Amino acid sequence: MTVIIDGKACAKKVIEELRKKTKNLDKKPSLAVILANNDPSSRIYVASKERQCLDLGFNSCVYRFDENIKQQDLIKLIHELNENDDVNGILVQLPLYKHLNEQEIIELINPKKDVDGFHPINVGKLNCNLEPWAICCTPKGIIKLLKEYNINLVGKNVVVIGRSNIVGKPTATLLTNENATVTLAHSKTKDLKEITKNADIIISATGKAKLIKANMVKKDAIVIDVGISKQISGKLVGDVDFENVKNVASYITPVPGGVGPMTIACLMENTYELFKLQNQKA
Ligand code: GUN
């Protein structure tokens, strides 16, 4: 029997744990979100991040900008948020408008407020298997899901498809730190099927609808789908041809309801962890 991994239930567990830990605090963790793009999905993501903060009683402030925003305006805002003791986490929703320099903005965030774990200091710590101030939310959520289902990673052949800084690369790093044997495949990879066929675990993060077909998956492999695309009908689908692959896989995540809810839960956890870090008594 194939197990459909329930990301919603696992995310709820993380959230309820956080609710317990934070309900009696005098001061609440606080998240600042910057939205400076025209992307409809970003708007939906940011709204759910805001909703989840509200639900937990965390403070959240969303800074929304139209395309007239200048790099200098964002730089000034990041400096202000870095200096503001009432802000624990700073999240810059990516991508930014094309005329803005994303990397410059990310590097200006105080690494101890970098709730996404995108700052080079946090990326570097992750690469050295040292403890980053925050770990990127989607990769952290994927590892939590696998652990929740007692999936052993040691020595497993894992293929991660997609090499983004947000998902693919940090996921490959986290899995390496967990002692998996990791292949990072991408758009220039030759004969993807040859690689996926040998994988114990497939993690796909490309945004290409139904890229992973049943004949690319080894019997009883574990399949984690990070992709999300909207079909013309409006239906949301992942990178994985779910209906067919579920007959081959031993565990599989659905879209929606798989990795997505874990990303937001881990964002809340990171916000709380940064709050604790910043409120530690010397
Ligand atoms: N854009 C897509 N995913 C993410 C994410 O996890 N964090 C940020 N900041 N932007 C994103």
Tab-separated table of C-alpha atoms and ligand atoms in Angstrom:
chain	number	residue	atom	x	y	z
A	1	MET	CA	0.000	0.000	0.000
A	2	THR	CA	1.329	3.394	-0.977
A	3	VAL	CA	1.449	5.941	1.828
A	4	ILE	CA	0.236	9.407	0.860
A	5	ILE	CA	2.345	11.736	2.988
A	6	ASP	CA	0.096	14.167	4.831
A	7	GLY	CA	1.945	17.480	4.850
A	8	LYS	CA	-1.041	19.311	6.279
A	9	ALA	CA	-1.185	17.088	9.361
A	10	CYS	CA	2.582	17.266	9.905
A	11	ALA	CA	2.534	21.066	9.527
A	12	LYS	CA	-0.326	21.258	12.018
A	13	LYS	CA	1.802	19.341	14.544
A	14	VAL	CA	4.641	21.839	14.140
A	15	ILE	CA	2.220	24.770	14.483
A	16	GLU	CA	0.525	23.344	17.596
A	17	GLU	CA	3.929	22.747	19.189
A	18	LEU	CA	4.803	26.390	18.492
A	19	ARG	CA	1.454	27.562	19.847
A	20	LYS	CA	2.214	25.801	23.138
A	21	LYS	CA	5.700	27.282	23.340
A	22	THR	CA	4.609	30.844	22.585
A	23	LYS	CA	1.175	31.257	24.119
A	24	ASN	CA	2.399	32.575	27.476
A	25	LEU	CA	5.154	34.841	26.191
A	26	ASP	CA	4.922	38.528	27.177
A	27	LYS	CA	6.435	39.562	23.871
A	28	LYS	CA	5.472	37.842	20.620
A	29	PRO	CA	7.755	36.786	17.766
A	30	SER	CA	7.538	39.204	14.880
A	31	LEU	CA	7.989	38.823	11.120
A	32	ALA	CA	8.467	41.519	8.499
A	33	VAL	CA	7.693	40.519	4.906
A	34	ILE	CA	8.641	42.511	1.817
A	35	LEU	CA	6.617	41.921	-1.326
A	36	ALA	CA	8.046	43.700	-4.352
A	37	ASN	CA	6.896	41.795	-7.419
A	38	ASN	CA	3.826	41.302	-9.614
A	39	ASP	CA	3.690	37.544	-9.301
A	40	PRO	CA	0.176	36.285	-8.385
A	41	SER	CA	1.528	33.173	-6.605
A	42	SER	CA	3.824	35.332	-4.447
A	43	ARG	CA	0.786	37.309	-3.352
A	44	ILE	CA	-0.971	34.093	-2.330
A	45	TYR	CA	2.125	32.823	-0.458
A	46	VAL	CA	2.579	36.109	1.379
A	47	ALA	CA	-1.106	36.217	2.353
A	48	SER	CA	-0.859	32.704	3.839
A	49	LYS	CA	2.302	33.628	5.740
A	50	GLU	CA	0.464	36.640	7.163
A	51	ARG	CA	-2.572	34.496	8.054
A	52	GLN	CA	-0.408	31.917	9.844
A	53	CYS	CA	1.322	34.643	11.900
A	54	LEU	CA	-2.069	36.003	12.895
A	55	ASP	CA	-3.306	32.532	13.855
A	56	LEU	CA	-0.296	32.011	16.151
A	57	GLY	CA	-0.529	35.501	17.627
A	58	PHE	CA	2.831	36.468	16.062
A	59	ASN	CA	3.227	40.038	14.879
A	60	SER	CA	3.533	40.446	11.141
A	61	CYS	CA	3.965	43.406	8.893
A	62	VAL	CA	3.861	43.161	5.107
A	63	TYR	CA	5.508	45.897	3.041
A	64	ARG	CA	3.913	45.850	-0.428
A	65	PHE	CA	5.495	47.846	-3.246
A	66	ASP	CA	4.533	48.650	-6.833
A	67	GLU	CA	7.057	48.653	-9.675
A	68	ASN	CA	8.166	52.231	-8.910
A	69	ILE	CA	10.125	50.966	-5.906
A	70	LYS	CA	13.848	51.758	-6.176
A	71	GLN	CA	16.770	49.685	-4.958
A	72	GLN	CA	17.698	52.525	-2.577
A	73	ASP	CA	14.202	52.439	-0.995
A	74	LEU	CA	14.552	48.724	-0.275
A	75	ILE	CA	18.073	49.170	1.063
A	76	LYS	CA	16.800	51.835	3.456
A	77	LEU	CA	13.934	49.612	4.599
A	78	ILE	CA	16.245	46.644	5.257
A	79	HIS	CA	18.522	48.876	7.367
A	80	GLU	CA	15.504	50.072	9.373
A	81	LEU	CA	14.226	46.533	9.941
A	82	ASN	CA	17.712	45.356	10.953
A	83	GLU	CA	17.829	48.127	13.569
A	84	ASN	CA	14.274	47.600	14.839
A	85	ASP	CA	14.322	45.417	17.982
A	86	ASP	CA	10.622	44.668	17.512
A	87	VAL	CA	11.365	42.771	14.287
A	88	ASN	CA	12.800	39.254	14.674
A	89	GLY	CA	12.597	37.908	11.131
A	90	ILE	CA	12.927	39.605	7.753
A	91	LEU	CA	11.613	37.846	4.653
A	92	VAL	CA	12.070	39.254	1.165
A	93	GLN	CA	9.657	37.374	-1.073
A	94	LEU	CA	11.447	36.279	-4.258
A	95	PRO	CA	11.616	37.015	-7.098
A	96	LEU	CA	11.890	40.801	-6.829
A	97	TYR	CA	10.936	43.117	-9.717
A	98	LYS	CA	13.471	42.620	-12.510
A	99	HIS	CA	15.108	46.043	-12.058
A	100	LEU	CA	16.035	45.264	-8.430
A	101	ASN	CA	19.254	43.563	-7.334
A	102	GLU	CA	18.088	40.579	-5.279
A	103	GLN	CA	21.463	39.430	-4.035
A	104	GLU	CA	22.441	42.875	-2.748
A	105	ILE	CA	19.211	43.000	-0.717
A	106	ILE	CA	19.636	39.480	0.698
A	107	GLU	CA	23.195	40.263	1.773
A	108	LEU	CA	22.066	43.383	3.644
A	109	ILE	CA	19.730	41.443	5.931
A	110	ASN	CA	21.224	40.840	9.382
A	111	PRO	CA	21.994	37.057	9.225
A	112	LYS	CA	20.415	36.705	12.686
A	113	LYS	CA	17.141	38.065	11.228
A	114	ASP	CA	17.419	36.124	7.945
A	115	VAL	CA	14.347	33.958	8.523
A	116	ASP	CA	14.681	32.346	5.052
A	117	GLY	CA	18.292	31.269	5.585
A	118	PHE	CA	19.273	32.869	2.254
A	119	HIS	CA	22.124	35.079	3.526
A	120	PRO	CA	25.551	33.768	2.407
A	121	ILE	CA	26.578	33.378	6.068
A	122	ASN	CA	23.650	31.038	6.705
A	123	VAL	CA	24.156	29.230	3.379
A	124	GLY	CA	27.849	28.833	4.248
A	125	LYS	CA	27.097	27.500	7.731
A	126	LEU	CA	24.685	24.977	6.202
A	127	ASN	CA	27.351	23.877	3.732
A	128	CYS	CA	29.864	23.381	6.544
A	129	ASN	CA	27.268	21.415	8.545
A	130	LEU	CA	27.436	24.095	11.245
A	131	GLU	CA	24.212	25.437	12.717
A	132	PRO	CA	22.834	28.272	10.560
A	133	TRP	CA	20.779	30.948	12.363
A	134	ALA	CA	17.936	29.772	10.107
A	135	ILE	CA	17.581	26.951	7.576
A	136	CYS	CA	15.664	27.573	4.301
A	137	CYS	CA	12.018	26.752	4.981
A	138	THR	CA	11.117	24.346	2.150
A	139	PRO	CA	14.236	22.142	2.485
A	140	LYS	CA	13.812	22.090	6.272
A	141	GLY	CA	10.153	21.115	5.787
A	142	ILE	CA	11.081	18.261	3.443
A	143	ILE	CA	13.528	16.759	5.963
A	144	LYS	CA	10.954	17.119	8.753
A	145	LEU	CA	8.344	15.297	6.633
A	146	LEU	CA	10.739	12.429	5.869
A	147	LYS	CA	11.652	12.143	9.563
A	148	GLU	CA	8.004	12.278	10.624
A	149	TYR	CA	7.421	9.171	8.488
A	150	ASN	CA	10.562	7.502	9.927
A	151	ILE	CA	12.224	7.395	6.533
A	152	ASN	CA	15.873	6.555	7.027
A	153	LEU	CA	18.201	8.713	4.913
A	154	VAL	CA	21.583	7.201	5.783
A	155	GLY	CA	23.281	5.850	2.653
A	156	LYS	CA	20.123	6.269	0.550
A	157	ASN	CA	20.457	7.229	-3.100
A	158	VAL	CA	18.571	10.488	-3.372
A	159	VAL	CA	18.093	12.518	-6.524
A	160	VAL	CA	17.119	16.161	-6.125
A	161	ILE	CA	15.866	17.685	-9.364
A	162	GLY	CA	16.279	21.464	-9.622
A	163	ARG	CA	19.255	23.525	-8.470
A	164	SER	CA	17.619	26.723	-7.170
A	165	ASN	CA	19.123	28.528	-4.184
A	166	ILE	CA	15.688	28.401	-2.519
A	167	VAL	CA	15.003	24.657	-2.746
A	168	GLY	CA	17.263	22.369	-4.801
A	169	LYS	CA	20.736	23.274	-3.561
A	170	PRO	CA	19.913	23.619	0.161
A	171	THR	CA	17.864	20.394	0.028
A	172	ALA	CA	20.836	18.551	-1.477
A	173	THR	CA	23.071	20.012	1.258
A	174	LEU	CA	20.730	19.063	4.108
A	175	LEU	CA	20.436	15.521	2.742
A	176	THR	CA	24.219	15.260	2.455
A	177	ASN	CA	24.458	16.396	6.091
A	178	GLU	CA	21.998	13.573	6.898
A	179	ASN	CA	24.420	11.087	5.277
A	180	ALA	CA	22.400	10.431	2.132
A	181	THR	CA	24.172	9.939	-1.209
A	182	VAL	CA	22.884	12.838	-3.239
A	183	THR	CA	22.695	13.514	-6.959
A	184	LEU	CA	21.650	17.052	-7.895
A	185	ALA	CA	20.029	16.951	-11.340
A	186	HIS	CA	18.901	19.993	-13.339
A	187	SER	CA	17.763	21.198	-16.750
A	188	LYS	CA	21.107	20.283	-18.383
A	189	THR	CA	21.247	16.790	-16.868
A	190	LYS	CA	21.574	14.039	-19.483
A	191	ASP	CA	19.185	11.113	-19.283
A	192	LEU	CA	17.296	12.068	-16.137
A	193	LYS	CA	15.347	8.805	-16.257
A	194	GLU	CA	18.555	6.775	-15.941
A	195	ILE	CA	19.269	8.631	-12.674
A	196	THR	CA	15.752	8.623	-11.218
A	197	LYS	CA	15.307	4.893	-11.962
A	198	ASN	CA	18.135	4.125	-9.531
A	199	ALA	CA	17.005	6.497	-6.789
A	200	ASP	CA	15.592	5.369	-3.444
A	201	ILE	CA	14.185	8.868	-2.963
A	202	ILE	CA	13.226	11.400	-5.663
A	203	ILE	CA	12.721	15.050	-4.724
A	204	SER	CA	11.509	17.173	-7.614
A	205	ALA	CA	11.542	20.973	-7.517
A	206	THR	CA	11.336	22.189	-11.104
A	207	GLY	CA	7.831	23.624	-11.582
A	208	LYS	CA	7.462	21.481	-14.743
A	209	ALA	CA	4.049	19.855	-14.541
A	210	LYS	CA	4.084	16.044	-14.579
A	211	LEU	CA	7.819	15.828	-15.389
A	212	ILE	CA	8.180	12.659	-13.295
A	213	LYS	CA	6.382	9.747	-14.939
A	214	ALA	CA	5.775	6.284	-13.505
A	215	ASN	CA	8.402	4.685	-15.788
A	216	MET	CA	11.064	6.980	-14.244
A	217	VAL	CA	10.477	5.676	-10.711
A	218	LYS	CA	11.931	2.538	-9.098
A	219	LYS	CA	9.398	0.235	-7.425
A	220	ASP	CA	8.813	1.354	-3.803
A	221	ALA	CA	10.822	4.557	-4.174
A	222	ILE	CA	9.858	7.594	-2.065
A	223	VAL	CA	8.678	10.576	-4.108
A	224	ILE	CA	8.585	14.140	-2.787
A	225	ASP	CA	6.972	16.745	-5.032
A	226	VAL	CA	7.948	20.367	-4.431
A	227	GLY	CA	6.690	21.681	-7.778
A	228	ILE	CA	3.490	23.569	-8.165
A	229	SER	CA	1.992	24.774	-11.431
A	230	LYS	CA	-1.455	25.938	-12.396
A	231	GLN	CA	-3.132	24.215	-15.322
A	232	ILE	CA	-5.376	26.155	-17.745
A	233	SER	CA	-8.349	24.684	-15.880
A	234	GLY	CA	-7.031	26.355	-12.709
A	235	LYS	CA	-6.119	23.004	-11.125
A	236	LEU	CA	-2.836	22.959	-9.182
A	237	VAL	CA	-0.464	20.158	-10.153
A	238	GLY	CA	3.026	19.164	-9.074
A	239	ASP	CA	6.131	17.962	-10.927
A	240	VAL	CA	4.964	14.382	-10.467
A	241	ASP	CA	2.330	12.529	-12.478
A	242	PHE	CA	0.683	11.665	-9.152
A	243	GLU	CA	-2.101	9.347	-10.377
A	244	ASN	CA	0.355	6.978	-12.088
A	245	VAL	CA	3.428	7.377	-9.875
A	246	LYS	CA	1.436	6.568	-6.731
A	247	ASN	CA	1.056	3.000	-8.024
A	248	VAL	CA	4.847	2.552	-8.081
A	249	ALA	CA	6.036	4.597	-5.068
A	250	SER	CA	5.975	3.434	-1.439
A	251	TYR	CA	5.514	7.003	-0.120
A	252	ILE	CA	4.435	10.055	-2.116
A	253	THR	CA	3.478	13.659	-1.355
A	254	PRO	CA	0.347	15.135	-2.941
A	255	VAL	CA	0.073	18.622	-4.456
A	256	PRO	CA	-1.441	20.533	-2.790
A	257	GLY	CA	-1.211	19.310	0.819
A	258	GLY	CA	2.316	17.893	0.755
A	259	VAL	CA	5.411	20.060	1.045
A	260	GLY	CA	3.583	23.424	0.795
A	261	PRO	CA	2.129	23.534	4.331
A	262	MET	CA	5.519	22.485	5.752
A	263	THR	CA	7.200	25.548	4.244
A	264	ILE	CA	4.930	27.893	6.168
A	265	ALA	CA	5.195	25.865	9.383
A	266	CYS	CA	9.005	26.012	9.152
A	267	LEU	CA	8.849	29.757	8.511
A	268	MET	CA	6.932	30.147	11.771
A	269	GLU	CA	9.438	27.909	13.562
A	270	ASN	CA	12.331	29.967	12.180
A	271	THR	CA	10.635	33.190	13.291
A	272	TYR	CA	10.329	31.787	16.816
A	273	GLU	CA	13.930	30.533	16.844
A	274	LEU	CA	15.245	33.955	15.754
A	275	PHE	CA	13.033	35.586	18.392
A	276	LYS	CA	14.636	33.361	21.052
A	277	LEU	CA	18.121	34.077	19.726
A	278	GLN	CA	17.538	37.823	19.864
A	279	ASN	CA	15.994	37.704	23.341
A	280	GLN	CA	18.673	35.517	24.922
A	281	LYS	CA	20.063	37.017	28.108
A	282	ALA	CA	23.809	37.532	27.841
B	1	GUN	N1	9.828	32.516	-3.392
B	1	GUN	C1	9.501	31.206	-3.554
B	1	GUN	N2	9.725	30.517	-2.409
B	1	GUN	C2	10.206	31.398	-1.517
B	1	GUN	C3	10.633	31.282	-0.161
B	1	GUN	O1	10.618	30.213	0.460
B	1	GUN	N3	11.061	32.429	0.411
B	1	GUN	C4	11.111	33.611	-0.261
B	1	GUN	N4	11.576	34.681	0.397
B	1	GUN	N5	10.736	33.757	-1.500
B	1	GUN	C5	10.280	32.654	-2.133
